[in-house]
Short mmCIF file of the N, C-alpha and C atoms (twelve columns), coordinates in Angstrom:
data_MODEL
# 
_entry.id   MODEL 
# 
loop_
_atom_site.group_PDB 
_atom_site.id 
_atom_site.type_symbol 
_atom_site.label_atom_id 
_atom_site.label_alt_id 
_atom_site.label_comp_id 
_atom_site.label_asym_id 
_atom_site.label_seq_id 
_atom_site.Cartn_x 
_atom_site.Cartn_y 
_atom_site.Cartn_z 
_atom_site.pdbx_PDB_model_num 
ATOM 1   N N  . UNK A 1   420.946 -50.932 28.411 1 
ATOM 2   C CA . UNK A 1   421.422 -49.816 27.653 1 
ATOM 3   C C  . UNK A 1   422.666 -49.254 28.327 1 
ATOM 4   N N  . UNK A 2   423.660 -50.066 28.485 1 
ATOM 5   C CA . UNK A 2   424.835 -49.686 29.221 1 
ATOM 6   C C  . UNK A 2   425.694 -48.646 28.541 1 
ATOM 7   N N  . UNK A 3   425.710 -48.608 27.190 1 
ATOM 8   C CA . UNK A 3   426.598 -47.693 26.497 1 
ATOM 9   C C  . UNK A 3   426.010 -46.324 26.266 1 
ATOM 10  N N  . UNK A 4   424.936 -45.959 26.958 1 
ATOM 11  C CA . UNK A 4   424.271 -44.689 26.726 1 
ATOM 12  C C  . UNK A 4   424.750 -43.645 27.712 1 
ATOM 13  N N  . UNK A 5   425.941 -43.143 27.514 1 
ATOM 14  C CA . UNK A 5   426.461 -42.093 28.381 1 
ATOM 15  C C  . UNK A 5   426.542 -40.803 27.599 1 
ATOM 16  N N  . UNK A 6   426.595 -39.709 28.307 1 
ATOM 17  C CA . UNK A 6   426.621 -38.391 27.694 1 
ATOM 18  C C  . UNK A 6   427.870 -37.649 28.159 1 
ATOM 19  N N  . UNK A 7   428.280 -36.634 27.407 1 
ATOM 20  C CA . UNK A 7   429.363 -35.785 27.860 1 
ATOM 21  C C  . UNK A 7   428.982 -35.028 29.128 1 
ATOM 22  N N  . UNK A 8   429.854 -34.193 29.597 1 
ATOM 23  C CA . UNK A 8   429.658 -33.460 30.854 1 
ATOM 24  C C  . UNK A 8   428.309 -32.761 30.888 1 
ATOM 25  N N  . UNK A 9   427.772 -32.608 32.117 1 
ATOM 26  C CA . UNK A 9   426.464 -31.986 32.270 1 
ATOM 27  C C  . UNK A 9   426.499 -30.551 31.758 1 
ATOM 28  N N  . UNK A 10  425.320 -30.026 31.410 1 
ATOM 29  C CA . UNK A 10  425.242 -28.688 30.849 1 
ATOM 30  C C  . UNK A 10  425.252 -28.716 29.335 1 
ATOM 31  N N  . UNK A 11  425.425 -29.898 28.748 1 
ATOM 32  C CA . UNK A 11  425.433 -30.003 27.294 1 
ATOM 33  C C  . UNK A 11  424.035 -30.327 26.792 1 
ATOM 34  N N  . UNK A 12  423.920 -30.413 25.496 1 
ATOM 35  C CA . UNK A 12  422.643 -30.718 24.864 1 
ATOM 36  C C  . UNK A 12  422.463 -32.235 24.797 1 
ATOM 37  N N  . UNK A 13  421.186 -32.661 24.731 1 
ATOM 38  C CA . UNK A 13  420.886 -34.083 24.677 1 
ATOM 39  C C  . UNK A 13  419.610 -34.303 23.870 1 
ATOM 40  N N  . UNK A 14  419.532 -35.465 23.202 1 
ATOM 41  C CA . UNK A 14  418.339 -35.823 22.441 1 
ATOM 42  C C  . UNK A 14  417.138 -35.902 23.384 1 
ATOM 43  N N  . UNK A 15  415.967 -35.451 22.914 1 
ATOM 44  C CA . UNK A 15  414.768 -35.445 23.755 1 
ATOM 45  C C  . UNK A 15  414.347 -36.860 24.141 1 
ATOM 46  N N  . UNK A 16  414.492 -37.844 23.241 1 
ATOM 47  C CA . UNK A 16  414.074 -39.207 23.587 1 
ATOM 48  C C  . UNK A 16  414.956 -39.784 24.698 1 
ATOM 49  N N  . UNK A 17  416.249 -39.522 24.635 1 
ATOM 50  C CA . UNK A 17  417.144 -39.985 25.698 1 
ATOM 51  C C  . UNK A 17  416.835 -39.277 27.006 1 
ATOM 52  N N  . UNK A 18  416.604 -37.970 26.938 1 
ATOM 53  C CA . UNK A 18  416.348 -37.217 28.156 1 
ATOM 54  C C  . UNK A 18  415.077 -37.702 28.844 1 
ATOM 55  N N  . UNK A 19  414.008 -37.951 28.070 1 
ATOM 56  C CA . UNK A 19  412.764 -38.454 28.660 1 
ATOM 57  C C  . UNK A 19  412.971 -39.831 29.289 1 
ATOM 58  N N  . UNK A 20  413.792 -40.650 28.655 1 
ATOM 59  C CA . UNK A 20  414.092 -41.982 29.189 1 
ATOM 60  C C  . UNK A 20  414.911 -41.873 30.477 1 
ATOM 61  N N  . UNK A 21  415.920 -41.021 30.476 1 
ATOM 62  C CA . UNK A 21  416.770 -40.857 31.657 1 
ATOM 63  C C  . UNK A 21  416.011 -40.245 32.835 1 
ATOM 64  N N  . UNK A 22  414.999 -39.408 32.572 1 
ATOM 65  C CA . UNK A 22  414.211 -38.803 33.647 1 
ATOM 66  C C  . UNK A 22  413.120 -39.732 34.162 1 
ATOM 67  N N  . UNK A 23  412.993 -40.907 33.564 1 
ATOM 68  C CA . UNK A 23  412.025 -41.925 33.967 1 
ATOM 69  C C  . UNK A 23  410.583 -41.483 33.716 1 
ATOM 70  N N  . UNK A 24  410.382 -40.590 32.742 1 
ATOM 71  C CA . UNK A 24  409.026 -40.201 32.362 1 
ATOM 72  C C  . UNK A 24  408.386 -41.275 31.491 1 
ATOM 73  N N  . UNK A 25  409.213 -42.018 30.753 1 
ATOM 74  C CA . UNK A 25  408.744 -43.133 29.931 1 
ATOM 75  C C  . UNK A 25  409.605 -44.351 30.231 1 
ATOM 76  N N  . UNK A 26  409.072 -45.533 29.936 1 
ATOM 77  C CA . UNK A 26  409.755 -46.765 30.320 1 
ATOM 78  C C  . UNK A 26  410.873 -47.166 29.374 1 
ATOM 79  N N  . UNK A 27  410.836 -46.692 28.133 1 
ATOM 80  C CA . UNK A 27  411.880 -47.071 27.180 1 
ATOM 81  C C  . UNK A 27  412.111 -45.934 26.185 1 
ATOM 82  N N  . UNK A 28  413.249 -45.988 25.494 1 
ATOM 83  C CA . UNK A 28  413.527 -44.962 24.491 1 
ATOM 84  C C  . UNK A 28  412.578 -45.082 23.320 1 
ATOM 85  N N  . UNK A 29  412.198 -46.320 22.974 1 
ATOM 86  C CA . UNK A 29  411.272 -46.478 21.854 1 
ATOM 87  C C  . UNK A 29  409.903 -45.878 22.195 1 
ATOM 88  N N  . UNK A 30  409.465 -45.983 23.449 1 
ATOM 89  C CA . UNK A 30  408.226 -45.321 23.864 1 
ATOM 90  C C  . UNK A 30  408.388 -43.804 23.810 1 
ATOM 91  N N  . UNK A 31  409.537 -43.317 24.216 1 
ATOM 92  C CA . UNK A 31  409.806 -41.878 24.142 1 
ATOM 93  C C  . UNK A 31  409.755 -41.414 22.686 1 
ATOM 94  N N  . UNK A 32  410.343 -42.189 21.784 1 
ATOM 95  C CA . UNK A 32  410.320 -41.824 20.368 1 
ATOM 96  C C  . UNK A 32  408.892 -41.802 19.831 1 
ATOM 97  N N  . UNK A 33  408.079 -42.782 20.216 1 
ATOM 98  C CA . UNK A 33  406.702 -42.796 19.722 1 
ATOM 99  C C  . UNK A 33  405.892 -41.634 20.305 1 
ATOM 100 N N  . UNK A 34  406.140 -41.240 21.565 1 
ATOM 101 C CA . UNK A 34  405.473 -40.068 22.139 1 
ATOM 102 C C  . UNK A 34  405.831 -38.813 21.343 1 
ATOM 103 N N  . UNK A 35  407.106 -38.679 21.021 1 
ATOM 104 C CA . UNK A 35  407.564 -37.501 20.284 1 
ATOM 105 C C  . UNK A 35  406.941 -37.478 18.885 1 
ATOM 106 N N  . UNK A 36  406.980 -38.608 18.189 1 
ATOM 107 C CA . UNK A 36  406.475 -38.658 16.818 1 
ATOM 108 C C  . UNK A 36  404.961 -38.484 16.741 1 
ATOM 109 N N  . UNK A 37  404.252 -38.856 17.806 1 
ATOM 110 C CA . UNK A 37  402.798 -38.696 17.793 1 
ATOM 111 C C  . UNK A 37  402.362 -37.306 18.255 1 
ATOM 112 N N  . UNK A 38  403.319 -36.441 18.579 1 
ATOM 113 C CA . UNK A 38  402.995 -35.053 18.890 1 
ATOM 114 C C  . UNK A 38  402.637 -34.790 20.339 1 
ATOM 115 N N  . UNK A 39  403.001 -35.675 21.248 1 
ATOM 116 C CA . UNK A 39  402.679 -35.497 22.660 1 
ATOM 117 C C  . UNK A 39  403.759 -34.737 23.428 1 
ATOM 118 N N  . UNK A 40  404.780 -34.247 22.735 1 
ATOM 119 C CA . UNK A 40  405.887 -33.538 23.396 1 
ATOM 120 C C  . UNK A 40  406.044 -32.161 22.752 1 
ATOM 121 N N  . UNK A 41  406.158 -31.147 23.612 1 
ATOM 122 C CA . UNK A 41  406.423 -29.781 23.150 1 
ATOM 123 C C  . UNK A 41  407.662 -29.271 23.874 1 
ATOM 124 N N  . UNK A 42  408.530 -28.612 23.128 1 
ATOM 125 C CA . UNK A 42  409.731 -28.017 23.708 1 
ATOM 126 C C  . UNK A 42  409.634 -26.517 23.517 1 
ATOM 127 N N  . UNK A 43  409.667 -25.778 24.616 1 
ATOM 128 C CA . UNK A 43  409.537 -24.318 24.608 1 
ATOM 129 C C  . UNK A 43  408.293 -23.870 23.836 1 
ATOM 130 N N  . UNK A 44  407.194 -24.606 24.009 1 
ATOM 131 C CA . UNK A 44  405.927 -24.239 23.392 1 
ATOM 132 C C  . UNK A 44  405.735 -24.714 21.972 1 
ATOM 133 N N  . UNK A 45  406.762 -25.267 21.350 1 
ATOM 134 C CA . UNK A 45  406.648 -25.725 19.969 1 
ATOM 135 C C  . UNK A 45  406.621 -27.241 19.923 1 
ATOM 136 N N  . UNK A 46  405.736 -27.773 19.071 1 
ATOM 137 C CA . UNK A 46  405.596 -29.217 18.955 1 
ATOM 138 C C  . UNK A 46  406.888 -29.831 18.456 1 
ATOM 139 N N  . UNK A 47  407.318 -30.874 19.112 1 
ATOM 140 C CA . UNK A 47  408.540 -31.584 18.746 1 
ATOM 141 C C  . UNK A 47  408.134 -32.805 17.929 1 
ATOM 142 N N  . UNK A 48  408.683 -32.953 16.733 1 
ATOM 143 C CA . UNK A 48  408.279 -34.076 15.884 1 
ATOM 144 C C  . UNK A 48  409.410 -35.057 15.610 1 
ATOM 145 N N  . UNK A 49  410.620 -34.748 16.042 1 
ATOM 146 C CA . UNK A 49  411.760 -35.625 15.805 1 
ATOM 147 C C  . UNK A 49  412.402 -36.021 17.133 1 
ATOM 148 N N  . UNK A 50  412.581 -37.328 17.360 1 
ATOM 149 C CA . UNK A 50  413.212 -37.767 18.605 1 
ATOM 150 C C  . UNK A 50  414.647 -37.279 18.750 1 
ATOM 151 N N  . UNK A 51  415.253 -36.849 17.655 1 
ATOM 152 C CA . UNK A 51  416.641 -36.392 17.703 1 
ATOM 153 C C  . UNK A 51  416.757 -34.913 18.071 1 
ATOM 154 N N  . UNK A 52  415.630 -34.242 18.283 1 
ATOM 155 C CA . UNK A 52  415.691 -32.822 18.648 1 
ATOM 156 C C  . UNK A 52  416.397 -32.681 19.996 1 
ATOM 157 N N  . UNK A 53  417.263 -31.697 20.092 1 
ATOM 158 C CA . UNK A 53  418.098 -31.529 21.272 1 
ATOM 159 C C  . UNK A 53  417.435 -30.620 22.302 1 
ATOM 160 N N  . UNK A 54  417.641 -30.953 23.582 1 
ATOM 161 C CA . UNK A 54  417.215 -30.089 24.681 1 
ATOM 162 C C  . UNK A 54  418.453 -29.674 25.461 1 
ATOM 163 N N  . UNK A 55  418.370 -28.518 26.083 1 
ATOM 164 C CA . UNK A 55  419.491 -28.013 26.879 1 
ATOM 165 C C  . UNK A 55  418.929 -27.488 28.194 1 
ATOM 166 N N  . UNK A 56  419.770 -27.297 29.193 1 
ATOM 167 C CA . UNK A 56  419.278 -26.752 30.458 1 
ATOM 168 C C  . UNK A 56  418.545 -25.434 30.231 1 
ATOM 169 N N  . UNK A 57  417.382 -25.307 30.882 1 
ATOM 170 C CA . UNK A 57  416.553 -24.122 30.734 1 
ATOM 171 C C  . UNK A 57  415.378 -24.327 29.803 1 
ATOM 172 N N  . UNK A 58  415.402 -25.363 28.967 1 
ATOM 173 C CA . UNK A 58  414.292 -25.628 28.059 1 
ATOM 174 C C  . UNK A 58  413.084 -26.111 28.853 1 
ATOM 175 N N  . UNK A 59  411.897 -25.746 28.371 1 
ATOM 176 C CA . UNK A 59  410.634 -26.162 28.996 1 
ATOM 177 C C  . UNK A 59  410.035 -27.286 28.147 1 
ATOM 178 N N  . UNK A 60  409.819 -28.443 28.755 1 
ATOM 179 C CA . UNK A 60  409.292 -29.621 28.053 1 
ATOM 180 C C  . UNK A 60  407.888 -29.903 28.585 1 
ATOM 181 N N  . UNK A 61  406.909 -29.922 27.673 1 
ATOM 182 C CA . UNK A 61  405.530 -30.259 28.033 1 
ATOM 183 C C  . UNK A 61  405.240 -31.631 27.449 1 
ATOM 184 N N  . UNK A 62  404.805 -32.546 28.299 1 
ATOM 185 C CA . UNK A 62  404.607 -33.940 27.912 1 
ATOM 186 C C  . UNK A 62  403.195 -34.360 28.284 1 
ATOM 187 N N  . UNK A 63  402.462 -34.926 27.321 1 
ATOM 188 C CA . UNK A 63  401.126 -35.430 27.576 1 
ATOM 189 C C  . UNK A 63  401.212 -36.930 27.763 1 
ATOM 190 N N  . UNK A 64  400.942 -37.375 28.992 1 
ATOM 191 C CA . UNK A 64  400.950 -38.799 29.301 1 
ATOM 192 C C  . UNK A 64  399.515 -39.304 29.356 1 
ATOM 193 N N  . UNK A 65  399.345 -40.595 29.599 1 
ATOM 194 C CA . UNK A 65  398.009 -41.185 29.558 1 
ATOM 195 C C  . UNK A 65  397.047 -40.548 30.556 1 
ATOM 196 N N  . UNK A 66  397.480 -40.353 31.775 1 
ATOM 197 C CA . UNK A 66  396.574 -39.865 32.809 1 
ATOM 198 C C  . UNK A 66  396.864 -38.441 33.277 1 
ATOM 199 N N  . UNK A 67  397.919 -37.795 32.743 1 
ATOM 200 C CA . UNK A 67  398.246 -36.458 33.219 1 
ATOM 201 C C  . UNK A 67  399.117 -35.724 32.213 1 
ATOM 202 N N  . UNK A 68  399.154 -34.423 32.380 1 
ATOM 203 C CA . UNK A 68  400.039 -33.576 31.582 1 
ATOM 204 C C  . UNK A 68  401.158 -33.107 32.495 1 
ATOM 205 N N  . UNK A 69  402.392 -33.169 31.986 1 
ATOM 206 C CA . UNK A 69  403.560 -32.837 32.793 1 
ATOM 207 C C  . UNK A 69  404.299 -31.672 32.146 1 
ATOM 208 N N  . UNK A 70  404.707 -30.711 32.970 1 
ATOM 209 C CA . UNK A 70  405.517 -29.586 32.501 1 
ATOM 210 C C  . UNK A 70  406.828 -29.634 33.276 1 
ATOM 211 N N  . UNK A 71  407.935 -29.775 32.537 1 
ATOM 212 C CA . UNK A 71  409.248 -29.910 33.154 1 
ATOM 213 C C  . UNK A 71  410.189 -28.858 32.589 1 
ATOM 214 N N  . UNK A 72  411.104 -28.393 33.430 1 
ATOM 215 C CA . UNK A 72  412.174 -27.512 32.971 1 
ATOM 216 C C  . UNK A 72  413.465 -28.297 33.108 1 
ATOM 217 N N  . UNK A 73  414.210 -28.390 31.998 1 
ATOM 218 C CA . UNK A 73  415.443 -29.169 31.976 1 
ATOM 219 C C  . UNK A 73  416.482 -28.509 32.873 1 
ATOM 220 N N  . UNK A 74  417.015 -29.267 33.799 1 
ATOM 221 C CA . UNK A 74  418.111 -28.792 34.661 1 
ATOM 222 C C  . UNK A 74  419.447 -29.271 34.127 1 
ATOM 223 N N  . UNK A 75  419.533 -30.574 33.856 1 
ATOM 224 C CA . UNK A 75  420.778 -31.199 33.401 1 
ATOM 225 C C  . UNK A 75  420.496 -32.202 32.311 1 
ATOM 226 N N  . UNK A 76  421.520 -32.532 31.546 1 
ATOM 227 C CA . UNK A 76  421.440 -33.654 30.609 1 
ATOM 228 C C  . UNK A 76  421.765 -34.911 31.408 1 
ATOM 229 N N  . UNK A 77  421.084 -35.989 31.112 1 
ATOM 230 C CA . UNK A 77  421.301 -37.222 31.862 1 
ATOM 231 C C  . UNK A 77  422.528 -37.970 31.380 1 
ATOM 232 N N  . UNK A 78  423.088 -38.758 32.271 1 
ATOM 233 C CA . UNK A 78  424.225 -39.601 31.916 1 
ATOM 234 C C  . UNK A 78  423.827 -41.062 31.856 1 
ATOM 235 N N  . UNK A 79  422.770 -41.432 32.609 1 
ATOM 236 C CA . UNK A 79  422.285 -42.800 32.597 1 
ATOM 237 C C  . UNK A 79  420.876 -42.814 33.166 1 
ATOM 238 N N  . UNK A 80  420.184 -43.944 32.996 1 
ATOM 239 C CA . UNK A 80  418.864 -44.111 33.597 1 
ATOM 240 C C  . UNK A 80  419.079 -44.708 34.983 1 
ATOM 241 N N  . UNK A 81  419.129 -43.854 35.956 1 
ATOM 242 C CA . UNK A 81  419.386 -44.292 37.320 1 
ATOM 243 C C  . UNK A 81  418.108 -44.369 38.125 1 
ATOM 244 N N  . UNK A 82  418.244 -44.463 39.442 1 
ATOM 245 C CA . UNK A 82  417.059 -44.507 40.305 1 
ATOM 246 C C  . UNK A 82  416.298 -43.183 40.263 1 
ATOM 247 N N  . UNK A 83  415.083 -43.207 40.798 1 
ATOM 248 C CA . UNK A 83  414.221 -42.023 40.767 1 
ATOM 249 C C  . UNK A 83  414.906 -40.805 41.385 1 
ATOM 250 N N  . UNK A 84  415.582 -40.988 42.499 1 
ATOM 251 C CA . UNK A 84  416.231 -39.857 43.182 1 
ATOM 252 C C  . UNK A 84  417.263 -39.188 42.269 1 
ATOM 253 N N  . UNK A 85  417.957 -39.979 41.484 1 
ATOM 254 C CA . UNK A 85  418.950 -39.435 40.551 1 
ATOM 255 C C  . UNK A 85  418.255 -38.771 39.361 1 
ATOM 256 N N  . UNK A 86  417.208 -39.399 38.861 1 
ATOM 257 C CA . UNK A 86  416.475 -38.854 37.711 1 
ATOM 258 C C  . UNK A 86  415.785 -37.545 38.078 1 
ATOM 259 N N  . UNK A 87  415.336 -37.407 39.305 1 
ATOM 260 C CA . UNK A 87  414.630 -36.219 39.772 1 
ATOM 261 C C  . UNK A 87  415.514 -34.970 39.717 1 
ATOM 262 N N  . UNK A 88  416.825 -35.152 39.739 1 
ATOM 263 C CA . UNK A 88  417.754 -34.019 39.681 1 
ATOM 264 C C  . UNK A 88  417.888 -33.432 38.275 1 
ATOM 265 N N  . UNK A 89  417.364 -34.132 37.258 1 
ATOM 266 C CA . UNK A 89  417.513 -33.690 35.872 1 
ATOM 267 C C  . UNK A 89  416.489 -32.633 35.465 1 
ATOM 268 N N  . UNK A 90  415.439 -32.421 36.289 1 
ATOM 269 C CA . UNK A 90  414.381 -31.498 35.891 1 
ATOM 270 C C  . UNK A 90  413.738 -30.833 37.106 1 
ATOM 271 N N  . UNK A 91  413.052 -29.718 36.828 1 
ATOM 272 C CA . UNK A 91  412.178 -29.059 37.801 1 
ATOM 273 C C  . UNK A 91  410.754 -29.309 37.328 1 
ATOM 274 N N  . UNK A 92  409.930 -29.877 38.177 1 
ATOM 275 C CA . UNK A 92  408.552 -30.183 37.822 1 
ATOM 276 C C  . UNK A 92  407.681 -28.970 38.081 1 
ATOM 277 N N  . UNK A 93  407.077 -28.416 37.026 1 
ATOM 278 C CA . UNK A 93  406.202 -27.258 37.137 1 
ATOM 279 C C  . UNK A 93  404.778 -27.616 36.750 1 
ATOM 280 N N  . UNK A 94  404.438 -28.899 36.844 1 
ATOM 281 C CA . UNK A 94  403.107 -29.356 36.479 1 
ATOM 282 C C  . UNK A 94  402.073 -28.793 37.437 1 
ATOM 283 N N  . UNK A 95  400.906 -28.425 36.907 1 
ATOM 284 C CA . UNK A 95  399.843 -27.963 37.801 1 
ATOM 285 C C  . UNK A 95  399.335 -29.141 38.631 1 
ATOM 286 N N  . UNK A 96  398.750 -28.873 39.783 1 
ATOM 287 C CA . UNK A 96  398.216 -29.983 40.582 1 
ATOM 288 C C  . UNK A 96  397.135 -30.712 39.794 1 
ATOM 289 N N  . UNK A 97  396.963 -32.013 40.040 1 
ATOM 290 C CA . UNK A 97  395.966 -32.772 39.278 1 
ATOM 291 C C  . UNK A 97  394.565 -32.196 39.462 1 
ATOM 292 N N  . UNK A 98  393.775 -32.262 38.397 1 
ATOM 293 C CA . UNK A 98  392.400 -31.762 38.443 1 
ATOM 294 C C  . UNK A 98  391.557 -32.622 39.375 1 
ATOM 295 N N  . UNK A 99  390.478 -32.036 39.854 1 
ATOM 296 C CA . UNK A 99  389.544 -32.780 40.691 1 
ATOM 297 C C  . UNK A 99  388.841 -33.846 39.850 1 
ATOM 298 N N  . UNK A 100 388.608 -33.537 38.567 1 
ATOM 299 C CA . UNK A 100 387.955 -34.514 37.707 1 
ATOM 300 C C  . UNK A 100 388.972 -35.552 37.275 1 
ATOM 301 N N  . UNK A 101 388.592 -36.794 37.389 1 
ATOM 302 C CA . UNK A 101 389.491 -37.887 37.060 1 
ATOM 303 C C  . UNK A 101 389.458 -38.138 35.559 1 
ATOM 304 N N  . UNK A 102 390.615 -38.293 34.948 1 
ATOM 305 C CA . UNK A 102 390.703 -38.609 33.530 1 
ATOM 306 C C  . UNK A 102 390.428 -40.102 33.373 1 
ATOM 307 N N  . UNK A 103 389.507 -40.449 32.487 1 
ATOM 308 C CA . UNK A 103 389.107 -41.843 32.326 1 
ATOM 309 C C  . UNK A 103 390.057 -42.601 31.412 1 
ATOM 310 N N  . UNK A 104 390.270 -43.878 31.721 1 
ATOM 311 C CA . UNK A 104 391.059 -44.743 30.858 1 
ATOM 312 C C  . UNK A 104 390.205 -45.138 29.658 1 
ATOM 313 N N  . UNK A 105 390.802 -45.640 28.583 1 
ATOM 314 C CA . UNK A 105 389.998 -46.076 27.435 1 
ATOM 315 C C  . UNK A 105 388.950 -47.138 27.813 1 
ATOM 316 N N  . UNK A 106 389.282 -48.036 28.734 1 
ATOM 317 C CA . UNK A 106 388.314 -49.045 29.159 1 
ATOM 318 C C  . UNK A 106 387.132 -48.391 29.868 1 
ATOM 319 N N  . UNK A 107 387.426 -47.428 30.748 1 
ATOM 320 C CA . UNK A 107 386.353 -46.750 31.470 1 
ATOM 321 C C  . UNK A 107 385.482 -45.935 30.519 1 
ATOM 322 N N  . UNK A 108 386.076 -45.389 29.459 1 
ATOM 323 C CA . UNK A 108 385.302 -44.637 28.476 1 
ATOM 324 C C  . UNK A 108 384.382 -45.558 27.687 1 
ATOM 325 N N  . UNK A 109 384.831 -46.796 27.435 1 
ATOM 326 C CA . UNK A 109 384.052 -47.735 26.632 1 
ATOM 327 C C  . UNK A 109 382.947 -48.419 27.437 1 
ATOM 328 N N  . UNK A 110 383.035 -48.410 28.748 1 
ATOM 329 C CA . UNK A 110 382.031 -49.060 29.587 1 
ATOM 330 C C  . UNK A 110 380.786 -48.190 29.650 1 
ATOM 331 N N  . UNK A 111 379.633 -48.805 29.393 1 
ATOM 332 C CA . UNK A 111 378.376 -48.060 29.406 1 
ATOM 333 C C  . UNK A 111 377.657 -48.237 30.736 1 
ATOM 334 N N  . UNK A 112 376.888 -47.249 31.069 1 
ATOM 335 C CA . UNK A 112 376.042 -47.354 32.247 1 
ATOM 336 C C  . UNK A 112 374.884 -48.297 31.948 1 
ATOM 337 N N  . UNK A 113 374.386 -48.951 32.969 1 
ATOM 338 C CA . UNK A 113 373.283 -49.892 32.782 1 
ATOM 339 C C  . UNK A 113 372.071 -49.171 32.223 1 
ATOM 340 N N  . UNK A 114 371.472 -49.764 31.201 1 
ATOM 341 C CA . UNK A 114 370.279 -49.183 30.594 1 
ATOM 342 C C  . UNK A 114 370.562 -48.253 29.439 1 
ATOM 343 N N  . UNK A 115 371.820 -48.046 29.082 1 
ATOM 344 C CA . UNK A 115 372.142 -47.192 27.931 1 
ATOM 345 C C  . UNK A 115 372.649 -48.067 26.800 1 
ATOM 346 N N  . UNK A 116 372.669 -47.516 25.621 1 
ATOM 347 C CA . UNK A 116 373.168 -48.273 24.477 1 
ATOM 348 C C  . UNK A 116 372.071 -49.119 23.838 1 
ATOM 349 N N  . UNK A 117 372.480 -50.124 23.116 1 
ATOM 350 C CA . UNK A 117 371.529 -50.985 22.423 1 
ATOM 351 C C  . UNK A 117 370.740 -51.821 23.414 1 
ATOM 352 N N  . UNK A 118 369.448 -52.067 23.122 1 
ATOM 353 C CA . UNK A 118 368.659 -52.901 24.020 1 
ATOM 354 C C  . UNK A 118 369.084 -54.367 23.923 1 
ATOM 355 N N  . UNK A 119 368.911 -55.076 25.023 1 
ATOM 356 C CA . UNK A 119 369.211 -56.508 25.029 1 
ATOM 357 C C  . UNK A 119 368.086 -57.250 24.330 1 
ATOM 358 N N  . UNK A 120 368.266 -58.542 24.132 1 
ATOM 359 C CA . UNK A 120 367.251 -59.355 23.474 1 
ATOM 360 C C  . UNK A 120 365.941 -59.327 24.268 1 
ATOM 361 N N  . UNK A 121 366.064 -59.405 25.593 1 
ATOM 362 C CA . UNK A 121 364.888 -59.369 26.466 1 
ATOM 363 C C  . UNK A 121 364.162 -58.034 26.318 1 
ATOM 364 N N  . UNK A 122 364.915 -56.936 26.280 1 
ATOM 365 C CA . UNK A 122 364.310 -55.615 26.136 1 
ATOM 366 C C  . UNK A 122 363.669 -55.443 24.759 1 
ATOM 367 N N  . UNK A 123 364.290 -55.989 23.716 1 
ATOM 368 C CA . UNK A 123 363.714 -55.905 22.366 1 
ATOM 369 C C  . UNK A 123 362.378 -56.629 22.306 1 
ATOM 370 N N  . UNK A 124 362.287 -57.791 22.933 1 
ATOM 371 C CA . UNK A 124 361.025 -58.551 22.946 1 
ATOM 372 C C  . UNK A 124 359.941 -57.763 23.675 1 
ATOM 373 N N  . UNK A 125 360.312 -57.102 24.778 1 
ATOM 374 C CA . UNK A 125 359.331 -56.295 25.512 1 
ATOM 375 C C  . UNK A 125 358.862 -55.131 24.652 1 
ATOM 376 N N  . UNK A 126 359.768 -54.514 23.910 1 
ATOM 377 C CA . UNK A 126 359.399 -53.408 23.015 1 
ATOM 378 C C  . UNK A 126 358.461 -53.917 21.926 1 
ATOM 379 N N  . UNK A 127 358.780 -55.078 21.359 1 
ATOM 380 C CA . UNK A 127 357.930 -55.658 20.307 1 
ATOM 381 C C  . UNK A 127 356.528 -55.929 20.841 1 
ATOM 382 N N  . UNK A 128 356.452 -56.429 22.095 1 
ATOM 383 C CA . UNK A 128 355.139 -56.706 22.697 1 
ATOM 384 C C  . UNK A 128 354.350 -55.412 22.860 1 
ATOM 385 N N  . UNK A 129 355.022 -54.354 23.296 1 
ATOM 386 C CA . UNK A 129 354.338 -53.061 23.448 1 
ATOM 387 C C  . UNK A 129 353.859 -52.520 22.105 1 
ATOM 388 N N  . UNK A 130 354.669 -52.682 21.095 1 
ATOM 389 C CA . UNK A 130 354.318 -52.176 19.757 1 
ATOM 390 C C  . UNK A 130 353.147 -52.971 19.187 1 
ATOM 391 N N  . UNK A 131 353.120 -54.274 19.423 1 
ATOM 392 C CA . UNK A 131 352.016 -55.092 18.871 1 
ATOM 393 C C  . UNK A 131 350.712 -54.839 19.639 1 
ATOM 394 N N  . UNK A 132 350.791 -54.447 20.929 1 
ATOM 395 C CA . UNK A 132 349.596 -54.149 21.707 1 
ATOM 396 C C  . UNK A 132 348.956 -52.865 21.232 1 
ATOM 397 N N  . UNK A 133 349.756 -51.934 20.717 1 
ATOM 398 C CA . UNK A 133 349.216 -50.663 20.229 1 
ATOM 399 C C  . UNK A 133 348.430 -50.844 18.956 1 
ATOM 400 N N  . UNK A 134 348.744 -51.826 18.146 1 
ATOM 401 C CA . UNK A 134 348.070 -52.042 16.852 1 
ATOM 402 C C  . UNK A 134 346.689 -52.504 16.994 1 
# 
């Protein structure tokens, strides 16, 4: 994405570009999908268009897979540079991570042993118990 430069700092910038330049998301298309799915709020209001502009001083709340991030825009980005350069574009005001760990979709789908539907072996044992009662 070599041609993605911006005018002088202090100007306004599209939210999808800004999220990409700050390295909060891996690509602009991912940033656009985050915005369109309602995971981004600017100054407390839900942002629904990737073309919405942010300026220095705006508060951006972003819901990521494992954490919620609260950022205050410092500068508009000029390029997607290294982390040290991207870190200068915002002030991170995120609360410290909770003690409770947020589960991934795989961890949510995994059941503890003995829960859920019975196995074939367990069904046969249940059938034997039911037939003994008769």
